[in-house]
Coordinates of C-alpha atoms in Angstrom, one line a residue:
Chain A
M1 CA -33.6 9.7 10.7
D2 CA -33.1 9.5 6.9
S3 CA -35.4 7.1 5.2
L4 CA -33.9 4.4 3.0
T5 CA -33.5 5.2 -0.7
N6 CA -34.7 2.8 -3.5
S7 CA -31.2 1.5 -4.1
E8 CA -30.4 1.2 -0.4
L9 CA -33.6 -0.8 0.1
L10 CA -32.8 -3.0 -2.9
V11 CA -29.3 -3.8 -1.7
M12 CA -30.4 -4.4 1.9
S13 CA -33.1 -6.8 0.7
A14 CA -30.6 -8.6 -1.5
V15 CA -28.2 -9.0 1.5
L16 CA -31.1 -10.3 3.6
R17 CA -32.2 -12.8 1.0
L18 CA -28.7 -14.1 0.6
G19 CA -28.3 -14.7 4.3
N20 CA -25.7 -12.9 6.3
D21 CA -22.1 -12.7 5.3
T22 CA -22.5 -12.3 1.6
Y23 CA -20.2 -10.3 -0.7
G24 CA -20.3 -8.2 -3.9
V25 CA -20.7 -10.9 -6.6
P26 CA -23.8 -12.7 -5.2
I27 CA -25.4 -9.3 -4.3
V28 CA -24.9 -8.0 -7.9
Q29 CA -26.3 -11.3 -9.3
E30 CA -29.3 -11.3 -7.0
L31 CA -30.2 -7.8 -8.0
E32 CA -29.9 -8.9 -11.7
R33 CA -32.1 -11.9 -11.1
N34 CA -34.7 -9.5 -9.7
R35 CA -34.5 -7.2 -12.7
H36 CA -32.7 -4.4 -10.9
P37 CA -29.2 -4.6 -12.3
M38 CA -26.6 -2.4 -10.6
S39 CA -22.9 -2.0 -11.3
V40 CA -20.4 -3.5 -8.8
A41 CA -19.1 0.0 -7.9
T42 CA -22.6 1.3 -7.3
V43 CA -23.4 -1.6 -4.9
Y44 CA -20.2 -0.8 -2.9
V45 CA -21.2 2.9 -2.7
V46 CA -24.6 2.0 -1.4
L47 CA -23.1 -0.5 1.0
G48 CA -20.6 2.1 2.2
R49 CA -23.5 4.6 2.9
L50 CA -25.4 1.8 4.8
E51 CA -22.3 0.9 6.8
A52 CA -21.8 4.5 7.8
R53 CA -25.3 4.6 9.1
G54 CA -24.8 1.3 11.1
L55 CA -27.4 -0.6 9.0
V56 CA -24.8 -2.9 7.5
A57 CA -21.6 -4.3 8.9
A58 CA -18.6 -5.4 6.8
A59 CA -15.6 -7.7 7.4
M60 CA -12.7 -8.7 5.2
G61 CA -12.7 -12.3 4.0
E62 CA -10.3 -14.7 2.4
A63 CA -8.4 -14.1 -0.9
T64 CA -9.0 -16.6 -3.6
P65 CA -7.2 -17.4 -6.9
E66 CA -10.2 -16.7 -9.1
R67 CA -10.2 -13.2 -7.7
G68 CA -6.5 -12.6 -8.6
G69 CA -5.6 -13.0 -4.9
R70 CA -7.9 -10.2 -3.8
A71 CA -9.9 -10.6 -0.6
K72 CA -13.7 -10.6 -0.4
R73 CA -15.5 -8.0 1.6
Y74 CA -18.4 -9.7 3.5
F75 CA -21.6 -7.8 4.4
R76 CA -24.4 -8.5 6.9
V77 CA -27.4 -6.5 7.8
T78 CA -27.3 -5.4 11.5
A79 CA -30.2 -5.6 13.9
K80 CA -30.7 -1.8 13.4
G81 CA -30.8 -2.5 9.6
V82 CA -33.4 -5.2 10.0
R83 CA -35.6 -2.8 12.1
E84 CA -35.3 -0.1 9.5
V85 CA -36.3 -2.5 6.6
R86 CA -39.2 -3.8 8.6
A87 CA -40.4 -0.3 9.5
L88 CA -40.3 0.6 5.8
Q89 CA -42.0 -2.7 4.8
R90 CA -44.9 -2.0 7.3
T91 CA -45.3 1.6 6.0
L92 CA -45.4 0.4 2.3
I93 CA -47.9 -2.4 3.1
R94 CA -50.1 0.1 4.8
L95 CA -49.8 2.6 2.0
W96 CA -50.4 0.0 -0.7
S97 CA -53.3 -1.9 0.9
G98 CA -56.6 -1.1 -0.8
V99 CA -55.1 0.7 -3.8
P100 CA -56.9 -0.8 -6.8
Q101 CA -54.0 -0.2 -9.2
L102 CA -51.7 -2.3 -7.1
Q103 CA -54.0 -5.3 -6.8
G104 CA -53.4 -8.5 -8.7
D105 CA -50.4 -9.6 -10.8
T106 CA -49.2 -6.7 -13.0
T107 CA -46.2 -8.6 -14.5
Chain B
M1 CA -14.6 -20.9 -16.2
R2 CA -12.7 -18.5 -18.4
T3 CA -8.9 -19.1 -18.5
S4 CA -7.9 -16.3 -20.8
R5 CA -5.7 -13.4 -19.6
T6 CA -7.4 -11.0 -17.2
P7 CA -7.9 -7.4 -18.5
F8 CA -4.7 -6.2 -16.8
I9 CA -4.9 -2.7 -18.2
A10 CA -8.4 -2.2 -17.0
T11 CA -7.5 -3.5 -13.5
W12 CA -4.5 -1.2 -13.4
I13 CA -6.6 1.8 -14.4
L14 CA -9.2 0.9 -11.8
H15 CA -6.5 1.0 -9.0
R16 CA -4.9 4.2 -10.4
F17 CA -8.1 6.2 -11.1
A18 CA -10.5 5.0 -8.5
P19 CA -8.4 4.5 -5.4
G20 CA -10.2 3.8 -2.1
P21 CA -10.7 1.2 0.6
E22 CA -13.1 -0.8 -1.5
T23 CA -11.0 -0.8 -4.7
D24 CA -9.4 -4.2 -4.0
A25 CA -12.7 -5.8 -3.3
I26 CA -14.3 -4.3 -6.4
A27 CA -11.4 -5.5 -8.6
G28 CA -11.7 -9.0 -7.0
D29 CA -15.5 -9.0 -7.7
L30 CA -15.0 -7.9 -11.3
L31 CA -12.3 -10.6 -11.9
E32 CA -14.4 -13.3 -10.3
Q33 CA -17.4 -12.4 -12.6
Y34 CA -15.1 -12.1 -15.6
R35 CA -13.8 -15.6 -15.0
Q36 CA -17.4 -16.8 -14.7
G37 CA -18.0 -15.7 -18.3
R38 CA -18.6 -11.9 -18.4
S39 CA -17.2 -10.1 -21.4
R40 CA -14.2 -7.9 -21.7
L41 CA -16.5 -5.1 -22.7
W42 CA -18.5 -5.6 -19.5
F43 CA -15.3 -5.4 -17.5
W44 CA -14.3 -2.1 -19.1
R45 CA -17.7 -0.7 -18.6
E46 CA -17.7 -1.6 -14.9
V47 CA -14.2 0.0 -14.5
A48 CA -15.5 3.2 -16.2
I49 CA -18.5 3.3 -13.9
A50 CA -16.3 2.7 -10.9
I51 CA -14.1 5.7 -11.8
L52 CA -17.1 8.0 -12.5
T53 CA -18.8 6.8 -9.2
N54 CA -15.6 7.5 -7.3
I55 CA -15.4 11.1 -8.8
W56 CA -19.0 11.7 -8.1
S57 CA -18.7 10.4 -4.5
D58 CA -15.7 12.7 -3.9
I59 CA -17.6 15.7 -5.4
R60 CA -20.5 15.0 -3.0
Q61 CA -18.3 14.6 0.0
D62 CA -15.8 17.3 -0.5
S63 CA -16.9 19.7 -3.3
P64 CA -15.3 22.9 -1.9
I65 CA -11.8 21.4 -1.8
L66 CA -12.3 19.8 -5.3
L67 CA -13.5 23.1 -6.7
A68 CA -10.6 24.9 -5.2
A69 CA -8.1 22.4 -6.6
I70 CA -9.6 22.7 -10.1
A71 CA -9.9 26.5 -9.9
V72 CA -6.2 26.9 -8.8
A73 CA -5.1 24.6 -11.6
W74 CA -7.0 26.6 -14.2
I75 CA -5.9 30.0 -12.8
L76 CA -2.3 28.9 -13.3
A77 CA -3.1 27.8 -16.8
V78 CA -4.7 31.2 -17.6
V79 CA -1.7 33.1 -16.2
W80 CA 0.7 30.8 -18.2
H81 CA -1.2 31.4 -21.4
W82 CA -1.3 35.1 -20.8
L83 CA 2.5 35.0 -20.6
V84 CA 3.2 32.5 -23.4
T85 CA 0.6 33.2 -26.1
P86 CA 2.4 36.4 -27.3
V87 CA 5.6 34.3 -27.7
E88 CA 3.7 31.7 -29.6
Y89 CA 2.1 34.2 -31.9
S90 CA 5.4 36.0 -32.5
L91 CA 6.9 32.7 -33.6
L92 CA 3.9 32.0 -35.8
V93 CA 4.2 35.4 -37.5
R94 CA 8.0 35.3 -37.8
Y95 CA 8.4 31.7 -39.1
V96 CA 5.1 30.4 -40.6
I97 CA 3.8 33.6 -42.1
G98 CA 7.4 34.5 -43.0
G99 CA 7.6 31.2 -44.9
Q100 CA 10.4 29.7 -43.0
A101 CA 8.3 27.0 -41.3
R102 CA 5.2 25.0 -41.9
L103 CA 2.0 25.4 -39.8
D104 CA 2.2 21.8 -38.6
Q105 CA 5.7 22.4 -37.2
M106 CA 4.1 24.9 -34.9
D107 CA 2.3 22.0 -33.2
W108 CA 5.6 21.0 -31.7
V109 CA 6.2 24.5 -30.4
G110 CA 2.7 24.6 -29.0
F111 CA 3.2 21.2 -27.4
L112 CA 6.5 22.3 -25.8
L113 CA 4.9 25.4 -24.5
E114 CA 1.9 23.5 -23.1
A115 CA 3.8 20.5 -21.6
P116 CA 5.1 22.3 -18.5
I117 CA 1.8 24.0 -17.5
V118 CA -0.3 20.9 -17.9
T119 CA 2.1 19.0 -15.7
I120 CA 2.0 21.8 -13.1
M121 CA -1.8 21.8 -13.4
G122 CA -2.0 18.1 -12.5
W123 CA 0.6 18.5 -9.7
T124 CA -1.2 21.6 -8.2
A125 CA -4.7 20.0 -8.4
A126 CA -3.3 16.9 -6.6
R127 CA -1.6 18.9 -3.8
V128 CA -4.7 21.1 -3.2
A129 CA -7.1 18.2 -3.3
G130 CA -5.1 16.0 -0.9
R131 CA -6.9 12.7 -0.5
R132 CA -9.4 13.6 -3.2
R133 CA -6.5 14.0 -5.7
S134 CA -7.6 11.3 -8.2
A135 CA -11.0 13.0 -8.7
A136 CA -9.4 16.5 -8.9
V137 CA -6.7 15.4 -11.4
L138 CA -9.2 13.5 -13.6
V139 CA -11.6 16.4 -13.7
V140 CA -8.7 18.7 -14.6
A141 CA -7.6 16.3 -17.4
A142 CA -11.2 16.0 -18.7
S143 CA -11.7 19.7 -18.7
G144 CA -8.3 20.1 -20.5
L145 CA -9.6 17.7 -23.1
A146 CA -12.8 19.7 -23.5
S147 CA -10.9 22.9 -23.7
S148 CA -8.5 21.5 -26.4
A149 CA -11.5 20.3 -28.4
W150 CA -13.0 23.8 -28.1
S151 CA -9.8 25.5 -29.1
I152 CA -9.3 23.3 -32.2
W153 CA -12.9 24.1 -33.3
A154 CA -12.3 27.8 -32.6
N155 CA -9.0 27.9 -34.4
A156 CA -10.5 26.1 -37.4
R157 CA -13.2 28.8 -37.6
I158 CA -10.6 31.5 -37.6
V159 CA -8.2 29.9 -40.1
R160 CA -10.7 28.5 -42.6
P161 CA -12.0 31.9 -44.0
V162 CA -8.5 33.4 -44.4
S163 CA -6.8 30.2 -45.7
P164 CA -9.0 28.4 -48.2
D165 CA -6.5 25.5 -48.6
Y166 CA -6.8 24.7 -44.9
H167 CA -7.7 21.0 -44.3
F168 CA -8.2 19.7 -40.9
S169 CA -6.1 16.6 -40.2
T170 CA -6.7 14.2 -37.4
W171 CA -2.9 13.9 -37.1
S172 CA -2.8 17.4 -35.8
L173 CA -4.6 16.1 -32.7
W174 CA -1.5 14.2 -31.5
P175 CA -0.5 16.6 -28.7
I176 CA -3.9 16.2 -26.9
P177 CA -3.5 12.6 -25.6
L178 CA 0.1 13.4 -24.7
L179 CA -0.9 16.5 -22.8
T180 CA -3.6 14.5 -21.0
V181 CA -1.1 11.9 -20.0
L182 CA 1.1 14.8 -18.6
V183 CA -1.8 16.1 -16.5
L184 CA -2.2 12.6 -15.0
F185 CA 1.6 12.2 -14.6
G186 CA 1.8 15.6 -12.9
G187 CA -1.0 14.6 -10.5
G188 CA 0.9 11.5 -9.6
L189 CA -1.8 9.1 -10.9
L190 CA 0.6 7.2 -13.1
T191 CA 3.6 6.9 -10.8
G192 CA 4.3 5.4 -7.4
S193 CA 2.0 2.9 -5.8
P194 CA -1.7 3.4 -5.6
K195 CA -3.2 4.2 -2.2
T196 CA -4.9 0.9 -2.0
S197 CA -3.1 -2.4 -1.5
A198 CA -3.3 -3.5 -5.1
T199 CA -2.4 -7.1 -5.5
V200 CA -0.3 -8.0 -8.4
D201 CA -2.4 -10.1 -10.8
T202 CA -0.4 -13.2 -11.4
Q203 CA -2.2 -14.4 -14.6

């Protein structure tokens, strides 16, 4: 199984943080808030890849006037997606624990 | 919330040059953020990124068919130039060097000789590339622009030493945007309805 790339992990984490059934605008804004800005098109490419791997599911939403009558596309992380993120989280925690350079607040 | 007109041309370009199942959702997300206060420049930048991302994604997914489409288009161009360049040079020698016409008038002749082939190049690239047509046609148009820039530079290098009064004029570049538009027209990117269900922006 292919491991998650940086951008895939970031986008999945943003979707998880926002709760299920979120769409492009909040995802882009969440990534910006966390100092990892991504263009809207890039977010959709990443979500498309994740959807193809069954890690994210998408559904069409309602069209609104502020979107020029265009429908939203809602995304949620699937159970398989959550398992994948948790597996990577555990691996990273194991790898990072006890590394002196990664201790304390580095911001 | 912003109430000014939406960047209609940018939205139109997005639908034309980056068609796909997500294009409507991307356009909606861009409009929503624009109305929340993002700048027009931001909107155009996002559209440019969407087009480049779409091309790159098509290259990654179907590079053999895209390469074939671009190669066929350029092979046709080479054959056309092989046939037409002698005609162009004979006109140049007969009328310009013969003193019956000015060099800038040859721009029109060059444009009329180039117009059919660039249209055919766009059409061929679109037919060979199938559903990857927008990427193929855009790459052919971009490579055409690069080739025009190179040929202007090369011609200037040839003409300058033999014609000391030669001055490069930006006006002489007028055929290039028109020829680029013809590539896009030939490839069907400017006509008909885009593949996605583009909603008409009512603002």
